[in-house]
Tab-separated table of C-alpha atoms and ligand atoms in Angstrom:
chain	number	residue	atom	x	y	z
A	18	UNK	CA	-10.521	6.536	7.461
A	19	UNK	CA	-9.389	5.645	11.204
A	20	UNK	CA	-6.125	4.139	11.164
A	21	UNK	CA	-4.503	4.447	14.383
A	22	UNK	CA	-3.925	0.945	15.549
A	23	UNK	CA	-2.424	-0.051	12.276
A	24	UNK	CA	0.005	3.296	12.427
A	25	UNK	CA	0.635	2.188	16.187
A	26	UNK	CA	1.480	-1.510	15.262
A	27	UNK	CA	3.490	0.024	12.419
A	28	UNK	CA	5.943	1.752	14.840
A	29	UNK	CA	6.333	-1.259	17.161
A	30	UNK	CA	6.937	-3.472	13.867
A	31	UNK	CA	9.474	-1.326	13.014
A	32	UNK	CA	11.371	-2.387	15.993
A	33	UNK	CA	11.689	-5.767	15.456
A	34	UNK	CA	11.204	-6.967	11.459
A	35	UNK	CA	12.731	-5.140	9.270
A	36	UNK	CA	10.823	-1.922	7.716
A	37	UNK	CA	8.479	-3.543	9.729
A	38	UNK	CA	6.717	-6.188	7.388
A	39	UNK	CA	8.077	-9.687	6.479
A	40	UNK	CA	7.499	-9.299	2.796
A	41	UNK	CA	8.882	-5.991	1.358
A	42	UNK	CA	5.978	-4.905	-0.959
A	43	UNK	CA	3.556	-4.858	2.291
A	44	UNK	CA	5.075	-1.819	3.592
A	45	UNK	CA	3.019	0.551	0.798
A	46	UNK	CA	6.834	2.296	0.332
A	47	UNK	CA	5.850	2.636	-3.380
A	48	UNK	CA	2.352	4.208	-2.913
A	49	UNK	CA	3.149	5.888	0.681
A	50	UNK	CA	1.066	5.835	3.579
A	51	UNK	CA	1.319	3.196	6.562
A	52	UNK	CA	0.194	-0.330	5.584
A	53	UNK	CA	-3.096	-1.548	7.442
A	54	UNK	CA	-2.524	-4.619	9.910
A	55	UNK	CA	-5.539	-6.961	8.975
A	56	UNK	CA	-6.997	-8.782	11.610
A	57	UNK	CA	-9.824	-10.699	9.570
A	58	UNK	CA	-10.499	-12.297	5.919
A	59	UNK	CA	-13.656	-13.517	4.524
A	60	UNK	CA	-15.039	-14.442	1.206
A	61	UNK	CA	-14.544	-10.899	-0.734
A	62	UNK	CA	-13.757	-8.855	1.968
A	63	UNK	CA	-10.941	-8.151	4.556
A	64	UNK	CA	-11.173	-6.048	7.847
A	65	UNK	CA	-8.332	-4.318	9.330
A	66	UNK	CA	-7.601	-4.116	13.471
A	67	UNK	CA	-8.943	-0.578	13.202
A	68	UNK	CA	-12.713	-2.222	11.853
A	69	UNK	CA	-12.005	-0.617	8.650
A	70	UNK	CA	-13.622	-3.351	5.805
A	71	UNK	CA	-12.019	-3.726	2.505
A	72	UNK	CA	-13.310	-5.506	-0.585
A	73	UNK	CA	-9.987	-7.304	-1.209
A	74	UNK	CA	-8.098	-7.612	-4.548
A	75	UNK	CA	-5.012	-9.015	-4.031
A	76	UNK	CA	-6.181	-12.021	-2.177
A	77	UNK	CA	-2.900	-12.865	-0.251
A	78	UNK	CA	-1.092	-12.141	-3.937
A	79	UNK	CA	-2.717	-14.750	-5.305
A	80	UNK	CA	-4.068	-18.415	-3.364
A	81	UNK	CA	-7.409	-17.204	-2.290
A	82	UNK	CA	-8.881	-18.234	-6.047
A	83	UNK	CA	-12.162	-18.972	-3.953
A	84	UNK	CA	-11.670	-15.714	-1.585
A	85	UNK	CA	-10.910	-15.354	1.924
A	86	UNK	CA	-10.970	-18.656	3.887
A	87	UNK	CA	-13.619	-20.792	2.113
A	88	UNK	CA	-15.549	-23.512	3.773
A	89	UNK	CA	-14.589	-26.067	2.540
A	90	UNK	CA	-11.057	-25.361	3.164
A	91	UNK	CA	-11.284	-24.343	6.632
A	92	UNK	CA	-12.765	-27.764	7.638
A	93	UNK	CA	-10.543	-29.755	5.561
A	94	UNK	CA	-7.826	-27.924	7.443
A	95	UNK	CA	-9.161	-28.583	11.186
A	96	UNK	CA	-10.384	-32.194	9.970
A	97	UNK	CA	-6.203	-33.228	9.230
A	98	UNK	CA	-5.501	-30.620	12.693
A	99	UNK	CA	-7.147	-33.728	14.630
A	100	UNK	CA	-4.593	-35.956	13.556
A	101	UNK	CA	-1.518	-34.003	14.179
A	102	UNK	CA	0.749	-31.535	12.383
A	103	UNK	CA	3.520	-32.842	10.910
A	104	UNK	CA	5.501	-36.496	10.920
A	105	UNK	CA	8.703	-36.603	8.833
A	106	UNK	CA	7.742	-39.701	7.073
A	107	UNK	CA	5.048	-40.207	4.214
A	108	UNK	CA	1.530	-39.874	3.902
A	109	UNK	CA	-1.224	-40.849	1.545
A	110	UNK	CA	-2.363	-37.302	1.135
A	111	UNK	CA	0.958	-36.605	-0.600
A	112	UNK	CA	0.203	-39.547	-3.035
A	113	UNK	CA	-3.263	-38.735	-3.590
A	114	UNK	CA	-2.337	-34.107	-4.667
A	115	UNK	CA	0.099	-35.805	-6.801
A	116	UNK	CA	-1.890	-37.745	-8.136
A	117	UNK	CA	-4.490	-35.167	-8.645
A	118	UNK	CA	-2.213	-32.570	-10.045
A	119	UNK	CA	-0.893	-34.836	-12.944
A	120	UNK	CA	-4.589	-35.409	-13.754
A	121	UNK	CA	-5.215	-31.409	-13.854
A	122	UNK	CA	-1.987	-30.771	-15.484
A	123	UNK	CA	-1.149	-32.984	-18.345
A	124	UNK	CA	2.764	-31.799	-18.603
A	125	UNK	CA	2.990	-32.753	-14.668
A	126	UNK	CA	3.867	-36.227	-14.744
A	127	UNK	CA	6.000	-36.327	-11.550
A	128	UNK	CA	5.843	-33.300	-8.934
A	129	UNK	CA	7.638	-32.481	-5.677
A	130	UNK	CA	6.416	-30.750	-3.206
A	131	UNK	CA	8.362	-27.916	-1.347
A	132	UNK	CA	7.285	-24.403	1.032
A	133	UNK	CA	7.193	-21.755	-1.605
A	134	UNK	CA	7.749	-20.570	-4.705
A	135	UNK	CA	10.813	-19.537	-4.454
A	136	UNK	CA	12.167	-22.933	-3.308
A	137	UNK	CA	10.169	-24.393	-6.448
A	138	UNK	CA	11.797	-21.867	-8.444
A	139	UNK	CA	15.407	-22.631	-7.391
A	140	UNK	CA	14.725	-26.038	-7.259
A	141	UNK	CA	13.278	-26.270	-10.614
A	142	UNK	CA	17.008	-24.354	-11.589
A	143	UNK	CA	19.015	-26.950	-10.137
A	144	UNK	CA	16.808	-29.773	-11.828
A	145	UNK	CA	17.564	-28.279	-15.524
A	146	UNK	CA	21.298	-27.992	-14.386
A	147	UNK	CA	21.795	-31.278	-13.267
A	148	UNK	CA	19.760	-32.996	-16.209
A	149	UNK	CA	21.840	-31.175	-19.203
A	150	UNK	CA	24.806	-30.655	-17.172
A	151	UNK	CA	24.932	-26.769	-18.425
A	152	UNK	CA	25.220	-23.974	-15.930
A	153	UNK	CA	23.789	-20.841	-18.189
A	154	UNK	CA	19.774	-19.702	-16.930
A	155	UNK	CA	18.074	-17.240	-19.145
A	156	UNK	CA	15.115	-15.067	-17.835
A	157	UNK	CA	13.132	-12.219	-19.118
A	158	UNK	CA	13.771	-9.020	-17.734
A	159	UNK	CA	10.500	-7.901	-15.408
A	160	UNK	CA	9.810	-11.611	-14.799
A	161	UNK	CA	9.502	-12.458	-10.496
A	162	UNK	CA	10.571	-16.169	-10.027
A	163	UNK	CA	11.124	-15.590	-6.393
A	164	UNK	CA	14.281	-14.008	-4.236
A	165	UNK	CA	17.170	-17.182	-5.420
A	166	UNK	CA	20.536	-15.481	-5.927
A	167	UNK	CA	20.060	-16.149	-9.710
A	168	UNK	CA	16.963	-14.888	-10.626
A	169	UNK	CA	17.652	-11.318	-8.406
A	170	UNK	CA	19.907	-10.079	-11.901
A	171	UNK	CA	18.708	-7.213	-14.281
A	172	UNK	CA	19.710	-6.494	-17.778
A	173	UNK	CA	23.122	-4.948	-17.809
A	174	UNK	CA	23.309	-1.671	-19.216
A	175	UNK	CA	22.988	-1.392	-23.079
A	176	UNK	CA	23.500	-4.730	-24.782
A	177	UNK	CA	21.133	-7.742	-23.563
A	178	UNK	CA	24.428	-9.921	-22.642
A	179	UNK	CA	25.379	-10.446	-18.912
A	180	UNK	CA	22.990	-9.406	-16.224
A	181	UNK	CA	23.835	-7.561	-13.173
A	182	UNK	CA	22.830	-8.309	-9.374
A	183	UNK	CA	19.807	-6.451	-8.405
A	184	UNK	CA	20.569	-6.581	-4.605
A	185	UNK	CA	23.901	-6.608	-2.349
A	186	UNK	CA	24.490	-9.901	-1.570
A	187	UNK	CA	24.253	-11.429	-5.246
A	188	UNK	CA	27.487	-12.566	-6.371
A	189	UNK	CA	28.994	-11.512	-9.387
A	190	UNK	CA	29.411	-14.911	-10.643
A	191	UNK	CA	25.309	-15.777	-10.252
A	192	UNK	CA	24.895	-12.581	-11.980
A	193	UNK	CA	27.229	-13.986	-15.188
A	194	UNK	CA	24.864	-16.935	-15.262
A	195	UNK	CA	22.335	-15.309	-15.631
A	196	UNK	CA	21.294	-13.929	-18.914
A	197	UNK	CA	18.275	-11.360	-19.595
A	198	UNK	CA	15.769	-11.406	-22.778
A	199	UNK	CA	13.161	-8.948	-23.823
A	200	UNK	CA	9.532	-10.216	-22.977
A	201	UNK	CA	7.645	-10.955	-26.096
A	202	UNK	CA	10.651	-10.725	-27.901
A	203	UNK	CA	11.784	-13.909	-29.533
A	204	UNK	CA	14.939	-12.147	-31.266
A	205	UNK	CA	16.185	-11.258	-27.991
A	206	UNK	CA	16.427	-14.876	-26.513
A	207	UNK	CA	17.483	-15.969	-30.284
A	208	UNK	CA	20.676	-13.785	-29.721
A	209	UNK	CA	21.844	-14.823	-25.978
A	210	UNK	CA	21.456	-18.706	-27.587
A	211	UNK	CA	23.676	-17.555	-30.466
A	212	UNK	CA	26.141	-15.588	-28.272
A	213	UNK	CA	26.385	-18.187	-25.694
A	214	UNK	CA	27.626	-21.563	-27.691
A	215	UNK	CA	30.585	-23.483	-27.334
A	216	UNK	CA	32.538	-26.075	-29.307
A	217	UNK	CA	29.570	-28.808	-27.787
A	218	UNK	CA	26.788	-26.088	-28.378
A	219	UNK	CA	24.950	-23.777	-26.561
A	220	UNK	CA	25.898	-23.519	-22.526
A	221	UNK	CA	22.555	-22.566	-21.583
A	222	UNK	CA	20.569	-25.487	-19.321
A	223	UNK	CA	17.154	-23.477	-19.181
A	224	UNK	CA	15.051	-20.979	-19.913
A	225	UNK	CA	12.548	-19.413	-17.096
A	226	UNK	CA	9.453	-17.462	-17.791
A	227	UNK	CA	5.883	-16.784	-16.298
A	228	UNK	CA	3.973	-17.303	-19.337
A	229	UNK	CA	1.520	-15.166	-18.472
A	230	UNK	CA	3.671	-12.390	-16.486
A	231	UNK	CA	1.901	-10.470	-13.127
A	232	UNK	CA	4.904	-9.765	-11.574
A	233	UNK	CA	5.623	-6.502	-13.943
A	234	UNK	CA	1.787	-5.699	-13.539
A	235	UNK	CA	-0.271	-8.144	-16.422
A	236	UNK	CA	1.747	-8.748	-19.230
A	237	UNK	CA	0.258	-11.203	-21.882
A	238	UNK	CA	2.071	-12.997	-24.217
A	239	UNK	CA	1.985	-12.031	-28.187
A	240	UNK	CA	0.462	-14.636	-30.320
A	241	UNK	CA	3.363	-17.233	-31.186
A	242	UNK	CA	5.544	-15.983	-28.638
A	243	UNK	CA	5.236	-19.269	-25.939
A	244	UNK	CA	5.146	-21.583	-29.306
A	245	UNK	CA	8.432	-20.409	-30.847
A	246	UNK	CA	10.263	-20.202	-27.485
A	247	UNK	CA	8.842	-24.204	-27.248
A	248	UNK	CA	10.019	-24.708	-30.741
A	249	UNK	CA	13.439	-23.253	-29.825
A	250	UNK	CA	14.338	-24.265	-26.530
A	251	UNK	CA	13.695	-28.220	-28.102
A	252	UNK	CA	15.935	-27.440	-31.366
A	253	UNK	CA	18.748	-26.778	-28.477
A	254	UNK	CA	18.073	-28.608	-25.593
A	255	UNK	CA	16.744	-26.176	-23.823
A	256	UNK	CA	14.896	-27.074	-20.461
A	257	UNK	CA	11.562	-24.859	-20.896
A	258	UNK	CA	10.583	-23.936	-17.013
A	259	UNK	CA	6.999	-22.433	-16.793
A	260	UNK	CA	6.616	-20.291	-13.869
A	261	UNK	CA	3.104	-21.369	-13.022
A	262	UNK	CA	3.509	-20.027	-9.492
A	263	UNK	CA	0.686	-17.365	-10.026
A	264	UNK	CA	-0.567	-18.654	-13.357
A	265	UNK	CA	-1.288	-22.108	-11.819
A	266	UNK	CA	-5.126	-23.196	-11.836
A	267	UNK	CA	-6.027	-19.334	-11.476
A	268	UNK	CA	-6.237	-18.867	-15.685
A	269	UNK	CA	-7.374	-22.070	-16.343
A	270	UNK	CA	-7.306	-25.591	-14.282
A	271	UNK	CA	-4.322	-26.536	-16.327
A	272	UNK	CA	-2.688	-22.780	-15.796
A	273	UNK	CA	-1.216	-20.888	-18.746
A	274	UNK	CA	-0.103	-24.101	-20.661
A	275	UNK	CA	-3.178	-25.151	-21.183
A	276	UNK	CA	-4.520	-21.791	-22.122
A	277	UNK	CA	-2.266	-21.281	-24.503
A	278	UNK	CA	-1.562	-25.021	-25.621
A	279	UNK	CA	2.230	-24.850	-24.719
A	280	UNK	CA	3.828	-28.123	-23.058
A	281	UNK	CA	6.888	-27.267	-20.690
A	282	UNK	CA	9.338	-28.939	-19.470
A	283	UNK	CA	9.450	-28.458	-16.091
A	284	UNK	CA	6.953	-26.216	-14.169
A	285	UNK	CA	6.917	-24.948	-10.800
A	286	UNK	CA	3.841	-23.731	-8.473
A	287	UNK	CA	3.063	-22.440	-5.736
A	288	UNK	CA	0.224	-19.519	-3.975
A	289	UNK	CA	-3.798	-21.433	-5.388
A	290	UNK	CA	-1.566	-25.173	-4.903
A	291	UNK	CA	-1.418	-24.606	-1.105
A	292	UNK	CA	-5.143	-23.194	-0.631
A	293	UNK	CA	-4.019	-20.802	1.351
A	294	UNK	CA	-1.136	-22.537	3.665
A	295	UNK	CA	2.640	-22.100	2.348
A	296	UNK	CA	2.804	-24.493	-0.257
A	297	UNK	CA	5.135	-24.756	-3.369
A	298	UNK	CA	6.205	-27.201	-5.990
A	299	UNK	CA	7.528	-28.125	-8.950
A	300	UNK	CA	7.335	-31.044	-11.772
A	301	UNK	CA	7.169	-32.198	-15.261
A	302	UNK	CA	8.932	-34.685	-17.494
A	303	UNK	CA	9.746	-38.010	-15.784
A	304	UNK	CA	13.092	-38.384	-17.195
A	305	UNK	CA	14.034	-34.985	-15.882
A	306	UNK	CA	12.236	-35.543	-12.350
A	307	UNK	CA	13.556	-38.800	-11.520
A	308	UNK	CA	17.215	-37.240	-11.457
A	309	UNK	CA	15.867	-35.623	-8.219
A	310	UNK	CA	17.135	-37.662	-4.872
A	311	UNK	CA	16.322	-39.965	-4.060
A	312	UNK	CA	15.884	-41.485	-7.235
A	313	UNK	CA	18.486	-39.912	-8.840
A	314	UNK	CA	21.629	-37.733	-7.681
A	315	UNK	CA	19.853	-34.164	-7.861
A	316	UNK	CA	19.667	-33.225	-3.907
A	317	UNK	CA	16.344	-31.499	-2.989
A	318	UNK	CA	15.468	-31.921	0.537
A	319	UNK	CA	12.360	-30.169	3.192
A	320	UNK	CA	11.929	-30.700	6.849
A	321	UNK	CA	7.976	-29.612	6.638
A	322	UNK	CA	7.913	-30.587	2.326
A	323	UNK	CA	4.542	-32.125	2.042
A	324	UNK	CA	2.940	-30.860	5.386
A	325	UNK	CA	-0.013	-32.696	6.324
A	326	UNK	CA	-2.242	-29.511	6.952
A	327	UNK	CA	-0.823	-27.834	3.755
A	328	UNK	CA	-1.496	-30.670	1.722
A	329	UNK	CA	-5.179	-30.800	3.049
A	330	UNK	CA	-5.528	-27.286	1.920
A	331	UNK	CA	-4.325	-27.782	-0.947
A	332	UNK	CA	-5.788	-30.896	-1.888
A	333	UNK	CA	-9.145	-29.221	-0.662
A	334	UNK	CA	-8.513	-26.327	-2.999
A	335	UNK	CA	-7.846	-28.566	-6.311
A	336	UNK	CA	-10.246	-30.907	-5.679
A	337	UNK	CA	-12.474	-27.786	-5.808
A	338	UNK	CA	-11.326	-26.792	-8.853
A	339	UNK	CA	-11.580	-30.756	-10.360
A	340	UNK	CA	-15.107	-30.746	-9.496
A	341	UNK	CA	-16.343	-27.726	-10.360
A	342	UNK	CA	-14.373	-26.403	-13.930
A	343	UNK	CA	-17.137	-23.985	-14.131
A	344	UNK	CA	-15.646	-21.308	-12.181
A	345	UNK	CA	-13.529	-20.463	-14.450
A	346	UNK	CA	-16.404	-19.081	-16.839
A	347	UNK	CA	-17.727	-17.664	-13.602
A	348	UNK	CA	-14.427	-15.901	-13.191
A	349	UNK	CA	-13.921	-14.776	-16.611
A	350	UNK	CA	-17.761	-13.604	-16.802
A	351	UNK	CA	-17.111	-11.315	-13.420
A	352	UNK	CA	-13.510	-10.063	-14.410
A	353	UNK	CA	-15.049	-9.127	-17.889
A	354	UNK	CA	-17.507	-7.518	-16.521
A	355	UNK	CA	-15.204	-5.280	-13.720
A	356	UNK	CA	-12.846	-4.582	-16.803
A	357	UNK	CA	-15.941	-3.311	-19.228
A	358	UNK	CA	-17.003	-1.314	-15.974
A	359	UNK	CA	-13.145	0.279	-15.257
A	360	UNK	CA	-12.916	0.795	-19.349
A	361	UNK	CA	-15.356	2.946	-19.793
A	362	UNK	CA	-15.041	4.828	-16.613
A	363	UNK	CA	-11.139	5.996	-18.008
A	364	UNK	CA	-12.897	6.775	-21.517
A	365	UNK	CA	-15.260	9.106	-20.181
A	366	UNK	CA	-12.446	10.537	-18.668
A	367	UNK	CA	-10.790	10.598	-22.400
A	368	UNK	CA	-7.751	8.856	-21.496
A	369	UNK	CA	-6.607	6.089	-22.585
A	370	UNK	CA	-4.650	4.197	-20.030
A	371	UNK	CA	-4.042	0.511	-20.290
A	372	UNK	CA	-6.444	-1.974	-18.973
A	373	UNK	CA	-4.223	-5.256	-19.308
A	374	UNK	CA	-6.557	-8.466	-18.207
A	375	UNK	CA	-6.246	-12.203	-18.876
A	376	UNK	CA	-8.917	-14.616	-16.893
A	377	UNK	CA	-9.064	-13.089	-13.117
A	378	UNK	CA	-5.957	-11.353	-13.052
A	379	UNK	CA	-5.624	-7.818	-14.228
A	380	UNK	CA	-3.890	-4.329	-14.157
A	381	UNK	CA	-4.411	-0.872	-14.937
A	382	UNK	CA	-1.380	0.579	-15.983
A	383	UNK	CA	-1.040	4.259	-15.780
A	384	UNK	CA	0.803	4.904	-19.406
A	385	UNK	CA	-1.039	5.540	-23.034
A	386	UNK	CA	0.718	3.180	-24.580
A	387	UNK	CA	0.672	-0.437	-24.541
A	388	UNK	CA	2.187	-2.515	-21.919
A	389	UNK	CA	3.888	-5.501	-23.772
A	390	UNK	CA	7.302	-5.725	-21.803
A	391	UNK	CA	9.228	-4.052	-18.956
A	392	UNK	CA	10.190	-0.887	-20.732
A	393	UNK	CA	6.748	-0.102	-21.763
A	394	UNK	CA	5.188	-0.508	-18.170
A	395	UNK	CA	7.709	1.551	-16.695
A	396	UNK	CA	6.457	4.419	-18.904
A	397	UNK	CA	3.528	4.114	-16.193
A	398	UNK	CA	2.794	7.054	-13.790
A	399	UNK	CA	3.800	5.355	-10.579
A	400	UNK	CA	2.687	8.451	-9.314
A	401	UNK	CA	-0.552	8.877	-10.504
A	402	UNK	CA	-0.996	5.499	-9.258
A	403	UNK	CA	-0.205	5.565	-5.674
A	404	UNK	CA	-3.035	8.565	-5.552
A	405	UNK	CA	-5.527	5.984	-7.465
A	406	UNK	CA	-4.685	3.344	-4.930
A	407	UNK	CA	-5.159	5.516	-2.200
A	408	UNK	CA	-8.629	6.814	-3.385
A	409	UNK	CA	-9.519	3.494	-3.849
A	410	UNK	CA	-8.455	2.535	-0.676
A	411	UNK	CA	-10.050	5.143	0.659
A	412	UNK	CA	-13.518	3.999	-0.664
A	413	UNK	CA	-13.262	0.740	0.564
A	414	UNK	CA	-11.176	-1.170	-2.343
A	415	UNK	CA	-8.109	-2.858	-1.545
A	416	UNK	CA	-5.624	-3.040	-4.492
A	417	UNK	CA	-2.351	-4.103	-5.033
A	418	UNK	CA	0.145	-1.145	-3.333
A	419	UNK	CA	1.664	-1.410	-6.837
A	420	UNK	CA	1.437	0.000	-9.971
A	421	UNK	CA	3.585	-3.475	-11.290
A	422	UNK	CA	1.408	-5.773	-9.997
A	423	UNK	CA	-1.492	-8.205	-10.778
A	424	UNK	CA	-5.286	-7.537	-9.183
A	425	UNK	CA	-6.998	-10.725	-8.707
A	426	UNK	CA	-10.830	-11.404	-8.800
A	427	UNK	CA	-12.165	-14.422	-6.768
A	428	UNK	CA	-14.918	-16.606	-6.734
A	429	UNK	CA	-16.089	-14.818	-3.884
A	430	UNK	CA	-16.594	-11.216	-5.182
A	431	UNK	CA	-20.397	-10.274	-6.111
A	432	UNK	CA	-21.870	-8.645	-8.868
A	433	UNK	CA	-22.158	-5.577	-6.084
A	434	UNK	CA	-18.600	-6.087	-4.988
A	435	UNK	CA	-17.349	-5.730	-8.372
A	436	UNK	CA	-20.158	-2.746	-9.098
A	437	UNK	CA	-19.020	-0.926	-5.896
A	438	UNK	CA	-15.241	-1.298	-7.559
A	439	UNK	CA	-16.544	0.318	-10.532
A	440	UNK	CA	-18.005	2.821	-9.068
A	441	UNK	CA	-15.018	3.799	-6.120
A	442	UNK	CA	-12.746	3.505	-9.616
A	443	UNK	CA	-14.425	6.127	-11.875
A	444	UNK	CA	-14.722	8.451	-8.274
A	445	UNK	CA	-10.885	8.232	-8.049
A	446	UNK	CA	-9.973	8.295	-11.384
A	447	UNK	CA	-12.289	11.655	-11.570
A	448	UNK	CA	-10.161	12.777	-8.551
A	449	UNK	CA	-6.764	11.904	-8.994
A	450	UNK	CA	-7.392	13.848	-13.138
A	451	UNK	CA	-8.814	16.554	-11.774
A	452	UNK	CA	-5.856	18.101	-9.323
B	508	LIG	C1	4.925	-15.241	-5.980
B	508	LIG	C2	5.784	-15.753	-7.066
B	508	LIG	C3	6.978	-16.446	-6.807
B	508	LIG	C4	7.541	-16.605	-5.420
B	508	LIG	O1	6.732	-17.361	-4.599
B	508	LIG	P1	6.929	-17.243	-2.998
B	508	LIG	O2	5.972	-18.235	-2.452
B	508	LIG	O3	6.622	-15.814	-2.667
B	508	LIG	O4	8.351	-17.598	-2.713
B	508	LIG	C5	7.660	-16.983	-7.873
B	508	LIG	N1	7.229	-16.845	-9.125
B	508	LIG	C6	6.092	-16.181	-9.427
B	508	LIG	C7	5.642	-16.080	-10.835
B	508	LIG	C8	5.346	-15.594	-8.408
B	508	LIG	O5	4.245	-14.893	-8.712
């Protein structure tokens, strides 16, 4: 594969951005190599400026549910382009994705827009602080809700109690209010309730967790698990925060919630909700969201919150979903089929490495053992992987540069695409097993 104009734009990038990208995992550091500059998306495929075409899988890391640049996106974008870019002071598309998210999510019944996840995230933080008047956040170790202060905190060493920063720059006293649990571990979060009470009760405002995790690779939840963190988190006050950022109308219209018939408090979006443009939010129980200001005292402010051309991308992108709920049997029916296909191809091989997959997103994890937490998919062989992803690359399939993260399939990949993947996949599994 040619890739001198990418290596050459590499160099220069590396001059001005720092490591050269302006999101950290597009630099490939964990699988090597030099990252391709892409100069074109559409439907299932991506092309790079050196002409090399890709089938894509990570789909921007996660909005293009209907592939790269869909029609009906692209024109609702130029059709609100005609009437200017951005005004400062209310529109009726705003009323009208509000609207429309409430009606695809039932828990939703207020929402705020914002620019990412990460300000839905932190926003969605300060929201369950305010409300209860508690400062304490749980999280669940492996769980990404975004680069706030608070959430950058790992499990300290040994005993789940405090958490420590994960980068410079985190202050020891976010890092103290932060506590870590075990994914899929109920007896974990039961202990940092019991540890953390006072002579009121517990000190701990909320409890953050993408239900259905991709952010540690695809991590699905046991049976019960969601439930009895509902059932707890309400015995305590608890505010119960999905983190629906990559969840959100990709496993189901409703996201994981409705998958697995668990009502948070508060949830927060972001990636499928802006159809592409950067879009975030977050919402749920009235009494909770009318705290925010104006309406109440919570401050939560955005210059470019509710963007005209990200809301008609957006609103373009769930309306698509509202009218057409098939796709999601479309989606399951394809991704089933690319994980029978990707099985099989590892058992002939006589391995047994996990195949974790939920609805369109999925990850093959390069350990024997199951992957039900962070410490069991860091028994993965990161190594191992980076030579799979580069084989794969190599035959024209664009995965995740990650062993920890999710693959998506689109609407937009074909019975081929998804045969070719098969086929590239039991190639470089052959290859990477036989040296
Ligand atoms: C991507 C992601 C975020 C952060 O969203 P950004 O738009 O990158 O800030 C937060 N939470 C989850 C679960 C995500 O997947």
């Amino acid at each position: 594969m040619n890739t001198q104009l990418s290596e050459k734009l590499f160099e220069e990038a590396k001059k001005y951005i720092p490591g050269g990208v302006n999101s950290p995992v597009r630099a490939f550091k964990s699988v090597g190599g030099t990252p391709l500059f892409i100069s074109k998306g559409y439907g299932s495929k991506m092309i790079d400026v050196d002409g090399n075409e890709f089938i894509d899988f990570i789909g921007s890391w996660g909005p293009h549910l209907f592939g790269h640049n869909p029609p009906f996106i692209k024109q609702a974008i130029l059709n609100a382009l005609e009437n200017g870019t951005s005004f400062g002071a209310p529109t009726e598309l705003e009323v009208k994705i509000a609207q429309l998210i409430t009606e695809l999510v039932p828990s939703i019944e207020m929402i705020r827009m914002v620019n990412s996840g990460t300000e839905a995230t932190m926003s969605a933080i300060r929201a369950a602080r305010g409300f209860t008047g508690k400062d304490k956040i749980i999280k669940f170790e492996g769980c990404y809700h975004g680069h706030g202060d608070f959430f950058l905190i790992k499990a300290g060493s040994g005993a789940l109690t405090f958490g420590v920063p994960t980068s410079p720059g985190v202050t020891k006293g976010n890092a103290a209010d932060t506590l870590i649990a075990e994914f899929n571990n109920i007896d974990s979060f039961k202990k940092l309730i019991k540890e953390n009470k006072s002579s009121y009760g517990n000190t701990i405002a909320a409890v953050i967790i993408e239900p259905v995790v991709g952010n540690m690779g695809t991590v699905i939840p046991k049976e019960n698990f969601l439930k009895e963190l509902r059932d707890i988190c309400s015995e305590e006050g608890i505010i119960l925060i999905f983190d629906e950022v990559m969840t959100g109308f990709r496993l189901s219209k409703g996201g994981a919630q409705e998958l697995f018939n668990v009502k948070p408090d508060l949830t927060t979006f972001g990636k499928i909700i802006g159809g592409g443009l950067p879009v975030g939010a977050y919402g749920g129980r009235r009494d909770i969201m009318e705290m925010i200001s104006p309406s109440g005292p919570i401050y939560q402010a955005g210059t470019l919150s509710g963007n005209p051309i990200a809301m008609s991308a957006g609103y373009a992108a769930l309306s698509y979903i509202k009218n057409h709920p098939e796709i999601y049997d479309t989606l399951e029916k394809n991704s089933a089929y690319l994980e029978n296909g990707i099985r099989e191809g590892i058992k002939s091989l006589g391995k047994n490495y996990q195949l974790n997959r939920i609805g369109s997103m999925m990850t093959l994890f390069f350990t024997e053992e199951p992957v039900m937490d962070y410490k069991s998919a860091l028994k993965s062989d990161t190594q191992l992987f980076a030579r799979y992803f580069h084989e794969m690359l190599n035959r024209g399939i664009y995965l995740p540069p990650s062993q920890f993260e999710a693959m998506f399939v689109s609407t937009a990949h074909s019975i081929e695409d998804l045969e070719k993947t098969i086929n590239a996949s039991n190639e470089a599994l052959r290859k990477v097993l036989a040296n």
